[in-house]
Short mmCIF file of C-alpha atoms in Angstrom, two decimals:
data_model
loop_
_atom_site.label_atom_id
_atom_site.label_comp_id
_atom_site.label_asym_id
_atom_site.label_seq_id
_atom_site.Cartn_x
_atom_site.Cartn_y
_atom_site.Cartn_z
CA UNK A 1 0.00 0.00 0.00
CA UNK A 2 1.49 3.22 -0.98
CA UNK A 3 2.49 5.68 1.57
CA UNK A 4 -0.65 7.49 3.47
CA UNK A 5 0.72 11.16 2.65
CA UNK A 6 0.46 10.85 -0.85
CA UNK A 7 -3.23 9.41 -0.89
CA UNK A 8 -4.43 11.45 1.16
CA UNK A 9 -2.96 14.81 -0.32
CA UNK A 10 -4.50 13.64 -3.91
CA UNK A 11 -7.87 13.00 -1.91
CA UNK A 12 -7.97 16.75 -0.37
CA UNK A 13 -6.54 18.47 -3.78
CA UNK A 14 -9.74 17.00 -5.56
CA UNK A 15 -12.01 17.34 -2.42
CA UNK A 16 -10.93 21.31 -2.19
CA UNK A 17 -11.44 23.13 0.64
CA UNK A 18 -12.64 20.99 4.21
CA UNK A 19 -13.34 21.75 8.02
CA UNK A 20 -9.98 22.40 9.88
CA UNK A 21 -11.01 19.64 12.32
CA UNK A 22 -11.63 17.02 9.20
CA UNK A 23 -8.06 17.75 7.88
CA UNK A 24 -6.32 17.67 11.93
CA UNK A 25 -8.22 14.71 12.13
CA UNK A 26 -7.13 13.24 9.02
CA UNK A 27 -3.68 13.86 9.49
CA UNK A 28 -3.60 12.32 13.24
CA UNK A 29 -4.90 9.17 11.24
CA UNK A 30 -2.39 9.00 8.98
CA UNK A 31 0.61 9.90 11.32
CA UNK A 32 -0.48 7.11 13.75
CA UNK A 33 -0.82 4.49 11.13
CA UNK A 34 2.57 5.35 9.72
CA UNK A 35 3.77 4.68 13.48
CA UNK A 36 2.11 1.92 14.02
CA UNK A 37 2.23 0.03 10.51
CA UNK A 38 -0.50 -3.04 10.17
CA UNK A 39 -0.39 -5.61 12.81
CA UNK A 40 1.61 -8.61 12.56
CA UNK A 41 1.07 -12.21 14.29
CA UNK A 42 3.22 -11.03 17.23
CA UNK A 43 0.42 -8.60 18.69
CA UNK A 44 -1.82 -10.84 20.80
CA UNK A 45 -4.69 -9.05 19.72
CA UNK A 46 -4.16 -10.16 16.01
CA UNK A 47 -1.94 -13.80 17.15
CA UNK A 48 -4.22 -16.04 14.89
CA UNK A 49 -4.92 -13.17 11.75
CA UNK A 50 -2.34 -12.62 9.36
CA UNK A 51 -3.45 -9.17 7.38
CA UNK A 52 -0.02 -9.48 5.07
CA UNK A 53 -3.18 -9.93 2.20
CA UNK A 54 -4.34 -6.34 2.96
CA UNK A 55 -0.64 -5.00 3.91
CA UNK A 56 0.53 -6.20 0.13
CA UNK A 57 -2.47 -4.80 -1.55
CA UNK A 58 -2.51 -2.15 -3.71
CA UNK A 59 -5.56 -0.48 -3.24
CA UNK A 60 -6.74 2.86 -5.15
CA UNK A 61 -9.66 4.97 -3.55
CA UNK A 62 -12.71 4.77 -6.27
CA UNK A 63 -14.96 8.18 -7.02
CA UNK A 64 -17.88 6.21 -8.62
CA UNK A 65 -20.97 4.71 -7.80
CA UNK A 66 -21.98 3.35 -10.72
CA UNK A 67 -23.73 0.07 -10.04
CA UNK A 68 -26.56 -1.34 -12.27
CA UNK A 69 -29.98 -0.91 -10.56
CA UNK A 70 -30.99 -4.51 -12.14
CA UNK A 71 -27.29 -6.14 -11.21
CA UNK A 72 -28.00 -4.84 -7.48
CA UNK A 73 -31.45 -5.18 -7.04
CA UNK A 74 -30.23 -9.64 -7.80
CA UNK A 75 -27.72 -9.34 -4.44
CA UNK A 76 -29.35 -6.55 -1.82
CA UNK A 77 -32.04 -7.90 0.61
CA UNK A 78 -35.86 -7.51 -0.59
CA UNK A 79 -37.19 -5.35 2.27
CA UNK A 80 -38.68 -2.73 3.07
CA UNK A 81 -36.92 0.00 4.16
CA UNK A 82 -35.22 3.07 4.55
CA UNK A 83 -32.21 2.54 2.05
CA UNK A 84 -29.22 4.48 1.72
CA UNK A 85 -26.80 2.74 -0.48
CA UNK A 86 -22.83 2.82 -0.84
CA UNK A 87 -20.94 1.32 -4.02
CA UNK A 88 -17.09 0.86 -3.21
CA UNK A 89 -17.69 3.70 -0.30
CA UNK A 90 -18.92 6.13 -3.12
CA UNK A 91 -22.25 7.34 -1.85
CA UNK A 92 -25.42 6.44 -4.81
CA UNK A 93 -28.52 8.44 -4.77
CA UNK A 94 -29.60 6.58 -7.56
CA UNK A 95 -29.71 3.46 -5.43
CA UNK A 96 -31.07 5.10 -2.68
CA UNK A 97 -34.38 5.16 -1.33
CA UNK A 98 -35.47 7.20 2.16
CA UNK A 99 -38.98 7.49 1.74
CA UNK A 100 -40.76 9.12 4.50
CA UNK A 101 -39.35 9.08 7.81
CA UNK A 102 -40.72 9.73 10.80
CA UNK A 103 -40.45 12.94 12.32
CA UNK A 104 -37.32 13.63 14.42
CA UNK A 105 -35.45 11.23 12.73
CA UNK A 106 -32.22 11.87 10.26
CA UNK A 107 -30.74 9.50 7.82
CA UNK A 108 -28.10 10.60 5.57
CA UNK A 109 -24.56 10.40 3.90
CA UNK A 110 -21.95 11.37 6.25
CA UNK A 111 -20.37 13.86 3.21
CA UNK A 112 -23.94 15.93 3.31
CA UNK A 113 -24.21 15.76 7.04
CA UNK A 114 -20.99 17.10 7.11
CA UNK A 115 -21.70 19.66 4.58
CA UNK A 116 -25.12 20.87 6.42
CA UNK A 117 -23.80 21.09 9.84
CA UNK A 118 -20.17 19.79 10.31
CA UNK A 119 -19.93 21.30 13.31
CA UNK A 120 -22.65 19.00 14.40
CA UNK A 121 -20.91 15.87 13.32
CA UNK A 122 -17.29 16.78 15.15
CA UNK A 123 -18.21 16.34 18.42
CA UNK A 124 -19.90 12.47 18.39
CA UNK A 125 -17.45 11.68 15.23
CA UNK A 126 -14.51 9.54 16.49
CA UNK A 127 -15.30 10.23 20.26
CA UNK A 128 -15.52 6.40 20.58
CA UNK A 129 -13.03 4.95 18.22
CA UNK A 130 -10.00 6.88 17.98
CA UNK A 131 -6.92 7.02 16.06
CA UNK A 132 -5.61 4.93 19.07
CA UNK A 133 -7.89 1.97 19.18
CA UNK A 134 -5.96 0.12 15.97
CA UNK A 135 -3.87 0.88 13.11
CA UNK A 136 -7.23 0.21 11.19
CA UNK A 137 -9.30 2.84 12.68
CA UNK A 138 -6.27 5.23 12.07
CA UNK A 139 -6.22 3.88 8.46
CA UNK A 140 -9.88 4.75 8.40
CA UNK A 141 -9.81 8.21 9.79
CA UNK A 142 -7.00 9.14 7.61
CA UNK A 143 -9.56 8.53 4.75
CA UNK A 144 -12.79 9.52 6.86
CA UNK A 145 -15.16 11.42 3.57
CA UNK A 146 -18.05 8.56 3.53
CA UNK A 147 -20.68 6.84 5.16
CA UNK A 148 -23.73 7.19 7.26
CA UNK A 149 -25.28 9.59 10.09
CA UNK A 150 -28.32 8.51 11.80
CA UNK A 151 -29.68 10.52 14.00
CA UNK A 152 -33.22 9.80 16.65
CA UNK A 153 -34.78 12.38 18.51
CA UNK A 154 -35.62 11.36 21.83
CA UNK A 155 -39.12 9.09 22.23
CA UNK A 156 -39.13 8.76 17.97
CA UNK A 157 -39.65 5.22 16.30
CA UNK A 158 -38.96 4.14 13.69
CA UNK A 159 -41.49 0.87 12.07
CA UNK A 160 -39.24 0.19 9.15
CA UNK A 161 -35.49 -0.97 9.31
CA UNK A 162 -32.92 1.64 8.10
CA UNK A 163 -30.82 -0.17 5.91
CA UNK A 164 -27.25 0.57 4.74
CA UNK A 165 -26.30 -1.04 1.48
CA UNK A 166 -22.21 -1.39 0.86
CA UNK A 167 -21.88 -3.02 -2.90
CA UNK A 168 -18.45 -4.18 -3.96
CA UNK A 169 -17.89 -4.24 -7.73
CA UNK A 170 -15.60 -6.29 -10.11
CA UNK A 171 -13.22 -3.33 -11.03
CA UNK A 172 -10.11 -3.48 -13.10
CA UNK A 173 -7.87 -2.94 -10.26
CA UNK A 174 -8.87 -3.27 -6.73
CA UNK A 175 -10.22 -0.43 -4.58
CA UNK A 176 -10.57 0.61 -0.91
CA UNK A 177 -12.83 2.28 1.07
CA UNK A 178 -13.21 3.32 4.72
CA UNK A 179 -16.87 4.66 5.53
CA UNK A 180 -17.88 6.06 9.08
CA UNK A 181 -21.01 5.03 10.62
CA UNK A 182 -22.43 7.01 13.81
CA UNK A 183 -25.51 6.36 15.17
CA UNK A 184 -27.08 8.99 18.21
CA UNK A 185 -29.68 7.25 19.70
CA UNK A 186 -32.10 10.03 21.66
CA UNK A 187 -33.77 8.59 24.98
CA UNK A 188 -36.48 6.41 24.62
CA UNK A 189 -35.92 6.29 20.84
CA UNK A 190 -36.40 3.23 18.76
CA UNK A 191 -34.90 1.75 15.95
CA UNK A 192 -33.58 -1.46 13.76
CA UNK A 193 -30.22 -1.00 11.88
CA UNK A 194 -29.24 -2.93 8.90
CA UNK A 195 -25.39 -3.17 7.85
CA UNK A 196 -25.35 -5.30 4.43
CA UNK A 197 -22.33 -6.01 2.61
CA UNK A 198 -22.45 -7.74 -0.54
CA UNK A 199 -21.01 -7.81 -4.03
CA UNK A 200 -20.40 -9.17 -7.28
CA UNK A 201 -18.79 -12.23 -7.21
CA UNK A 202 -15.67 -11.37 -8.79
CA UNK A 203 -14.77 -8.36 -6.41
CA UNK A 204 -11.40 -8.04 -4.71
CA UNK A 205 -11.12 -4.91 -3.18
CA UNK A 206 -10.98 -4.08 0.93
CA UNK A 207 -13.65 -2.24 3.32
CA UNK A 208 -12.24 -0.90 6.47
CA UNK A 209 -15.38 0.00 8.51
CA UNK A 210 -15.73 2.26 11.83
CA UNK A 211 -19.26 2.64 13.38
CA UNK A 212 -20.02 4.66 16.31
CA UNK A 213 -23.46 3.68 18.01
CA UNK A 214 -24.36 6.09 20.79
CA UNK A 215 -27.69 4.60 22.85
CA UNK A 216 -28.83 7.43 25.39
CA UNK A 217 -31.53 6.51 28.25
CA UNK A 218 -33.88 3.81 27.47
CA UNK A 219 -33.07 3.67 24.29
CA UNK A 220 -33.51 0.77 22.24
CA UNK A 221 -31.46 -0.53 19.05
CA UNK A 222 -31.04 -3.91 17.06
CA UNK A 223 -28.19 -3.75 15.05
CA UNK A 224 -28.25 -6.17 11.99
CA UNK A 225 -24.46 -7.07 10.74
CA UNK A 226 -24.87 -9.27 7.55
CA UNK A 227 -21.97 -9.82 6.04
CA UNK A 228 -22.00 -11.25 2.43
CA UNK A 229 -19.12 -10.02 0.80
CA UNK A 230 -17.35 -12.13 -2.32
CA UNK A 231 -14.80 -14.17 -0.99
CA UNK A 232 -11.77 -12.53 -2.57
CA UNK A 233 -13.09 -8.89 -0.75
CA UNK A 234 -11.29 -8.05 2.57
CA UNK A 235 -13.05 -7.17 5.43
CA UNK A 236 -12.31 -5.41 8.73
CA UNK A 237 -14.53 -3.36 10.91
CA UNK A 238 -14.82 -1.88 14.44
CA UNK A 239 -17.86 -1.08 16.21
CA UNK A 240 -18.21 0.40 19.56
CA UNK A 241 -21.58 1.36 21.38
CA UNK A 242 -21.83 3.29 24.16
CA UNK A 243 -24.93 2.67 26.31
CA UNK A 244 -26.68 5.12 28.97
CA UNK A 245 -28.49 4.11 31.56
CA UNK A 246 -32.19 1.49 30.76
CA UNK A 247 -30.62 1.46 27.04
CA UNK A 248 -30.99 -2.15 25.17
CA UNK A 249 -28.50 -3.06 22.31
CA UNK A 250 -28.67 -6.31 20.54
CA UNK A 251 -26.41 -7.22 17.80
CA UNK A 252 -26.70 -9.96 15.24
CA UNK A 253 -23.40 -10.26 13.38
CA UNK A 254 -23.59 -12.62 10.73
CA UNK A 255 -20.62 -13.69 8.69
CA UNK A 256 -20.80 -15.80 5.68
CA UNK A 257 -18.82 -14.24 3.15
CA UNK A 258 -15.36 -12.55 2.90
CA UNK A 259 -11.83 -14.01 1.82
CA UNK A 260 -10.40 -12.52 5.24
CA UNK A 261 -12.53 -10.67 7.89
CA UNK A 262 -11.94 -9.25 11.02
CA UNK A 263 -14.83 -7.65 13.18
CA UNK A 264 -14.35 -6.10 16.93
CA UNK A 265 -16.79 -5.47 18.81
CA UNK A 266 -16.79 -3.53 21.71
CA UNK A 267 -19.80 -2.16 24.04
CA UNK A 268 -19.19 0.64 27.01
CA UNK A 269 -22.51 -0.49 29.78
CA UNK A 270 -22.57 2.82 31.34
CA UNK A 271 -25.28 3.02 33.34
CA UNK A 272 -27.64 0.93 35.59
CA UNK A 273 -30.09 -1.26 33.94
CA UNK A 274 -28.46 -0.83 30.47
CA UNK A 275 -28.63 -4.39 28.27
CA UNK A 276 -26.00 -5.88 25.94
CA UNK A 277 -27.27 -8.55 23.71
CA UNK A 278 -24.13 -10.04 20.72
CA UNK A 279 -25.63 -12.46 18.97
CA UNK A 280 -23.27 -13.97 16.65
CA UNK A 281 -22.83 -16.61 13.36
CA UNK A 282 -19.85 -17.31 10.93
CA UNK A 283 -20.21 -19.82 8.42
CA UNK A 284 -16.57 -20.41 6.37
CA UNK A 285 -15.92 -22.28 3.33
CA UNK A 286 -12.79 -23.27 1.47
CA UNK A 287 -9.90 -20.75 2.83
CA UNK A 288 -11.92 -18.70 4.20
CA UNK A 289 -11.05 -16.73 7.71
CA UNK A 290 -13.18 -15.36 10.02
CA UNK A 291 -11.97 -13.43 13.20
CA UNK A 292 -14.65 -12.39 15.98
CA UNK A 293 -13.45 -10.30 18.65
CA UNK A 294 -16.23 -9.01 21.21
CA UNK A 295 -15.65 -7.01 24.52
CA UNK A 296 -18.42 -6.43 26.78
CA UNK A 297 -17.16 -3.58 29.36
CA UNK A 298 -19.73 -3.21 32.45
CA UNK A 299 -18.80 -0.03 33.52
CA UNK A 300 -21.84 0.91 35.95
CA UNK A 301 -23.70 -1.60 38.80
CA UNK A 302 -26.86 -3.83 37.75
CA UNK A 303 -26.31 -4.25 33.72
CA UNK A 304 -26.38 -7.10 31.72
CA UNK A 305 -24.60 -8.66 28.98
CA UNK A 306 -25.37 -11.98 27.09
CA UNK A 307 -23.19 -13.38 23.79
CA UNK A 308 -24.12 -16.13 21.98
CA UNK A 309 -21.56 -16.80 18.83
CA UNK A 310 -22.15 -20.32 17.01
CA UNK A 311 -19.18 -20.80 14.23
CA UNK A 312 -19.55 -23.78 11.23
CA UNK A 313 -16.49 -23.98 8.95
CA UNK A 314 -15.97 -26.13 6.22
CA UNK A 315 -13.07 -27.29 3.83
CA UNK A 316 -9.99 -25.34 5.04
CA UNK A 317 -11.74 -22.60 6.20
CA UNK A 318 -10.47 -20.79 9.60
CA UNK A 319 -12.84 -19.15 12.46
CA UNK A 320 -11.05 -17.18 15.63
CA UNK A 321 -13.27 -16.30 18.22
CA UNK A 322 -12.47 -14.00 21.37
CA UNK A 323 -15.23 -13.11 23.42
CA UNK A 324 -14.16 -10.73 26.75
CA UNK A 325 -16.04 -9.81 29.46
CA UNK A 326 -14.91 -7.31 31.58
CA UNK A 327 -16.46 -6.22 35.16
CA UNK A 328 -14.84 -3.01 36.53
CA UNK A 329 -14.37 -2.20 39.93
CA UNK A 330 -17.92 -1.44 42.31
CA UNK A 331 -19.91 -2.79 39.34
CA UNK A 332 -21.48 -5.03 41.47
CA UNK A 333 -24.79 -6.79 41.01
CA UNK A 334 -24.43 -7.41 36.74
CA UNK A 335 -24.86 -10.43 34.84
CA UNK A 336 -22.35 -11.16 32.14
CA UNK A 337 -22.57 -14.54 30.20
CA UNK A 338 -20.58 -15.43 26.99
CA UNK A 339 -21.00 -19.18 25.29
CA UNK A 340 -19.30 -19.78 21.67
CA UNK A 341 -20.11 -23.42 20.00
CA UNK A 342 -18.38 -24.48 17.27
CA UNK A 343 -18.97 -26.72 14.03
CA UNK A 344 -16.58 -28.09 12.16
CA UNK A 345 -17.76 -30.36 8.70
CA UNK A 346 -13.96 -31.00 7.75
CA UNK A 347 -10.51 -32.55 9.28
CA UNK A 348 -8.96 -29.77 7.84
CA UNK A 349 -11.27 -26.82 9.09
CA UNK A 350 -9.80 -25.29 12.77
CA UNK A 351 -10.98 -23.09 14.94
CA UNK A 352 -9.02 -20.87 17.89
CA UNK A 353 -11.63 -20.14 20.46
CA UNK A 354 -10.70 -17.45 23.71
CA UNK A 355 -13.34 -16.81 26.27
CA UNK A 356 -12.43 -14.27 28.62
CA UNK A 357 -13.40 -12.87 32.12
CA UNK A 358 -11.67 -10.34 33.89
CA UNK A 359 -13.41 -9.34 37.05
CA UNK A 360 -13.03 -6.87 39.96
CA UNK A 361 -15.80 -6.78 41.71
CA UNK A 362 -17.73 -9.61 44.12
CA UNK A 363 -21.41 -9.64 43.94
CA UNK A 364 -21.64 -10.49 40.27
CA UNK A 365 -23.32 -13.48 38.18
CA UNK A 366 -20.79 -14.28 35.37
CA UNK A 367 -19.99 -17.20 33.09
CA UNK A 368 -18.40 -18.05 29.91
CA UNK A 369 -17.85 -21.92 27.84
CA UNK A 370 -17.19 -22.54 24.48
CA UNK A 371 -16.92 -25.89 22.98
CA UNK A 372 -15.80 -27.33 19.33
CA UNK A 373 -17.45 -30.63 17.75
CA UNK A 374 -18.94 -31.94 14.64
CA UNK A 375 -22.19 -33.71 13.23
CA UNK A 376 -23.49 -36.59 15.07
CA UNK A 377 -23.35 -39.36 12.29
CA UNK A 378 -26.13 -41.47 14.56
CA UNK A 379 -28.54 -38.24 14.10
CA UNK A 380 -27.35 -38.12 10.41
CA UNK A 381 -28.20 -42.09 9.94
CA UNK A 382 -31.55 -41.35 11.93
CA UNK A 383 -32.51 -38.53 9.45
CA UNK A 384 -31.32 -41.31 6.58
CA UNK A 385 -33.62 -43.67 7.73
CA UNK A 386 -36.43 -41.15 7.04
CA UNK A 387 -36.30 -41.17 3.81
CA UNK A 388 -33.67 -37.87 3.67
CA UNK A 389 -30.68 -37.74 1.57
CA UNK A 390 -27.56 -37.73 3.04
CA UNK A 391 -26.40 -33.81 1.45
CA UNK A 392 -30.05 -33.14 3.10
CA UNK A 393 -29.36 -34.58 6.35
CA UNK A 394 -26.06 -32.75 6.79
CA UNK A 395 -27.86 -29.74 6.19
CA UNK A 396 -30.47 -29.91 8.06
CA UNK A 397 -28.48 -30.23 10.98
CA UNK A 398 -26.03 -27.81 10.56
CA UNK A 399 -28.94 -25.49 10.26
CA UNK A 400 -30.15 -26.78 13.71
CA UNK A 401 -27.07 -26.08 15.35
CA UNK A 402 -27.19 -22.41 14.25
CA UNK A 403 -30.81 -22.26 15.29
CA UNK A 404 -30.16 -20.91 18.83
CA UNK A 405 -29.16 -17.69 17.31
CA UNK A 406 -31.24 -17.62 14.12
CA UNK A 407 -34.65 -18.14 16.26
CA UNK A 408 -34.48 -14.78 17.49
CA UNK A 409 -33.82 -12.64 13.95
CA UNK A 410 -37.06 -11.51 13.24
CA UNK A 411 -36.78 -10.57 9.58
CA UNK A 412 -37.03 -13.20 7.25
CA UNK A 413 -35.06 -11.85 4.30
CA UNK A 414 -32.01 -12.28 6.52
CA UNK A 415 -32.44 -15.12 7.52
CA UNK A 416 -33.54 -16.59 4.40
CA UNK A 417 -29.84 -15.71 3.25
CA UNK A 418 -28.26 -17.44 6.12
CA UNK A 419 -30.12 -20.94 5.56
CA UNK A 420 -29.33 -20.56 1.92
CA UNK A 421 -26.00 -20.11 2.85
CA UNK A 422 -25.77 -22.79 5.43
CA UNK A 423 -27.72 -25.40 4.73
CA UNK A 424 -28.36 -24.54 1.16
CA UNK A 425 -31.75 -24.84 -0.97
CA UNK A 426 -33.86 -27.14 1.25
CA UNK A 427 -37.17 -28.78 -0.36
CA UNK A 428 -39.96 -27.15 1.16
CA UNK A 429 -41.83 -29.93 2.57
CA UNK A 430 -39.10 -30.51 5.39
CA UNK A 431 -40.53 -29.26 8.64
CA UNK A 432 -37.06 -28.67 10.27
CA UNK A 433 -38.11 -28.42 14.02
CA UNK A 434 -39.98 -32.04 13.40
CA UNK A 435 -36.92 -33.86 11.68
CA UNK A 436 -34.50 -32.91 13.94
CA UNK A 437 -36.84 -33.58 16.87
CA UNK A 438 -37.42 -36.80 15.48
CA UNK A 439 -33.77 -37.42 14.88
CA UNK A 440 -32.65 -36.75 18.45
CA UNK A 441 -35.42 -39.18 19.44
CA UNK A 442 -34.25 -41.99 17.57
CA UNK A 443 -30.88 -41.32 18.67
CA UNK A 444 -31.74 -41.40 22.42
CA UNK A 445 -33.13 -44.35 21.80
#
């Protein structure tokens, strides 16, 4: 990757003229990365992820969204909702659609927020993810122009899912991009988030992704991660959420697509009664690696946080999973629990698997397992014996084992993808619940 300087003095020649905070900003990004250089192996936070792929990479930046409406319309999710759409970073209007939204309530490209009010956008904009939290994030604020704003008065809801589209297209030479999301949840707001990723098939470029999710008191958020991405595209994103006090947060990160990806995850419970809810699925095929790093910080008395990550890799494909869950000092009276359960369909897939508690206080409920196994060939011979194929068999129960976490996504385009991608195209007259029921039975017995 060429040298930051360069880039980024090309970017703000063609950009013009931009906040002096944007261009401070950007230059604290790009002088800490230089420090810093990517990861390697040796740094304990990155032991099992080599990113020499990305390091090697020549990446340009891309200034266009062109993206057939047709070509798109095949690979986003058929839903209904408030749709603001990104193709290599490059905001599209064209493949945009807001409709109505409620009153209160903001959705827009980060470049027009910051071109209304930037002032506005300064103060919440890297506040939780600095230059300082990885050489990634200061990669991403060295390049910060693109991405999303959402904004929720306090007591507004919002029926419809907001929906962020990030397309990756089959260019001539591979391309980078590093959007921004921040999310300011008012008190008592409401709202589901949707962060899709997707692509055509022969896409190779790299998405470095910061969000910012900012829950104030009794708020409530859902935050849908689907991750689809071709499986030459590179993938690394940080999210942090920072969570008053009564606020509720529940993430679904789902990961099936990607050559390499690496997601943190990282929620601040600031204040009593706030709820922490990281759902998680990665499903990895041929070399495929997937790297899940979650932190759960309980930072006030009498919160809550519950993780539930389920991984399934296949061929030679390679899942990492580090849950954390840290109880500081006089934060007494929370409940933290982490489990992770792991699949694996092949001798040669592997798995690296790190559940973590670190606690200072004593009047706590906390817990944390993970375990690694693969399919019971008794419940795949009992499935055989009713009349089901054995590619059906196998499916069906690796779709079971991911059911603890995909029982509680309530929107069925998503999780139509997911049991496509899983389990793949299942004849309809399988009643899943029934089979495997009846599978376990005649196991037992």
């Amino acid at each position: 990757m060429a040298r930051l300087e360069e880039r980024s003095a090309a970017r703000r020649a063609a950009q013009g003229a931009e906040p002096t905070w944007i261009a401070a900003r950007r230059q604290a990004g790009a002088a800490r990365f230089e420090a810093l250089g990517f990861p390697t192996r040796r740094d304990e936070a990155w032991k099992y992820t080599d990113v020499r792929a990305i390091a090697r990479g020549d990446f340009a930046l891309s200034d266009s969204a062109e993206f057939s409406p047709a070509s798109a319309a095949a690979i986003t999710l058929p839903i209904e909702a408030h749709r603001l759409t990104f193709v290599d970073g490059v905001f599209s209007a064209a493949l945009s659609d807001l409709g109505e939204l409620p009153g209160g309530v903001a959705v827009l490209p980060l470049s027009q927020a910051l071109a209304d009010n930037h002032e506005a956008v300064g103060g919440p904009l890297g506040r939780l993810t600095g230059v300082e939290f990885s050489p990634f994030s200061a990669l991403n604020t060295a390049f910060m122009e693109e991405g999303a704003v959402v904004r929720l008065a306090p007591g507004s809801v919002v029926e419809k899912p907001i929906l962020l589209q990030f397309l990756s297209r089959a260019n001539a030479a591979p391309v980078m991009s590093h959007p921004r999301i921040l999310v300011e949840a008012g008190a008592r707001s409401q709202a589901t988030l949707i962060e899709h990723h997707v692509g055509e098939s022969e896409a190779a470029n790299f998405t470095n992704l910061v969000a910012e999710l900012m829950l104030d008191r009794g708020a409530i958020l859902t935050h849908y991660k689907l991750q689809e991405a071709p499986l030459a595209d590179l993938h690394v994103a940080s999210i942090h959420v920072e969570q008053n006090r009564d606020s509720r947060y529940t993430s679904f990160n789902l990961n099936l697509g990607g050559g390499l990806v690496r997601n943190d995850l990282i929620g601040e419970l600031n204040g009593e009664g706030a709820e922490a809810n990281f759902y998680g699925l990665f499903y990895g095929q041929g070399r495929q690696h997937i790297d899940n790093h979650t932190l759960a910080n309980h930072n006030a008395p009498r919160t809550f946080s519950n993780e539930n990550y389920k991984g399934i890799l296949d061929d030679r494909a390679r899942g990492v999973f580090n849950g954390k869950v840290v109880v500081k000092r006089d934060s007494q009276k929370i409940e933290g629990f982490q489990s992770n359960a792991n699949l694996l369909l092949s001798d040669r897939a592997e798995i690296d698997a790190k559940p973590e508690l670190e606690i200072y206080a004593d009047d706590v409920k906390c817990s944390h397992g993970t375990t690694t196994g693969q399919l019971d060939e008794e419940a795949v011979y009992a499935l055989r014996t009713r009349g089901i194929d054995e590619q059906t068999a196998r499916g069906l129960l690796t779709l079971a084992f991911a059911g603890e976490v995909m029982e509680l996504v309530d929107l069925d385009a998503i999780s139509e993808r997911v049991e496509l991608a899983v389990a793949g195209k299942l004849p309809e007259r399988f009643n899943l619940a029934g089979l495997v029921e009846a599978a376990v039975a005649l196991h037992d017995e």
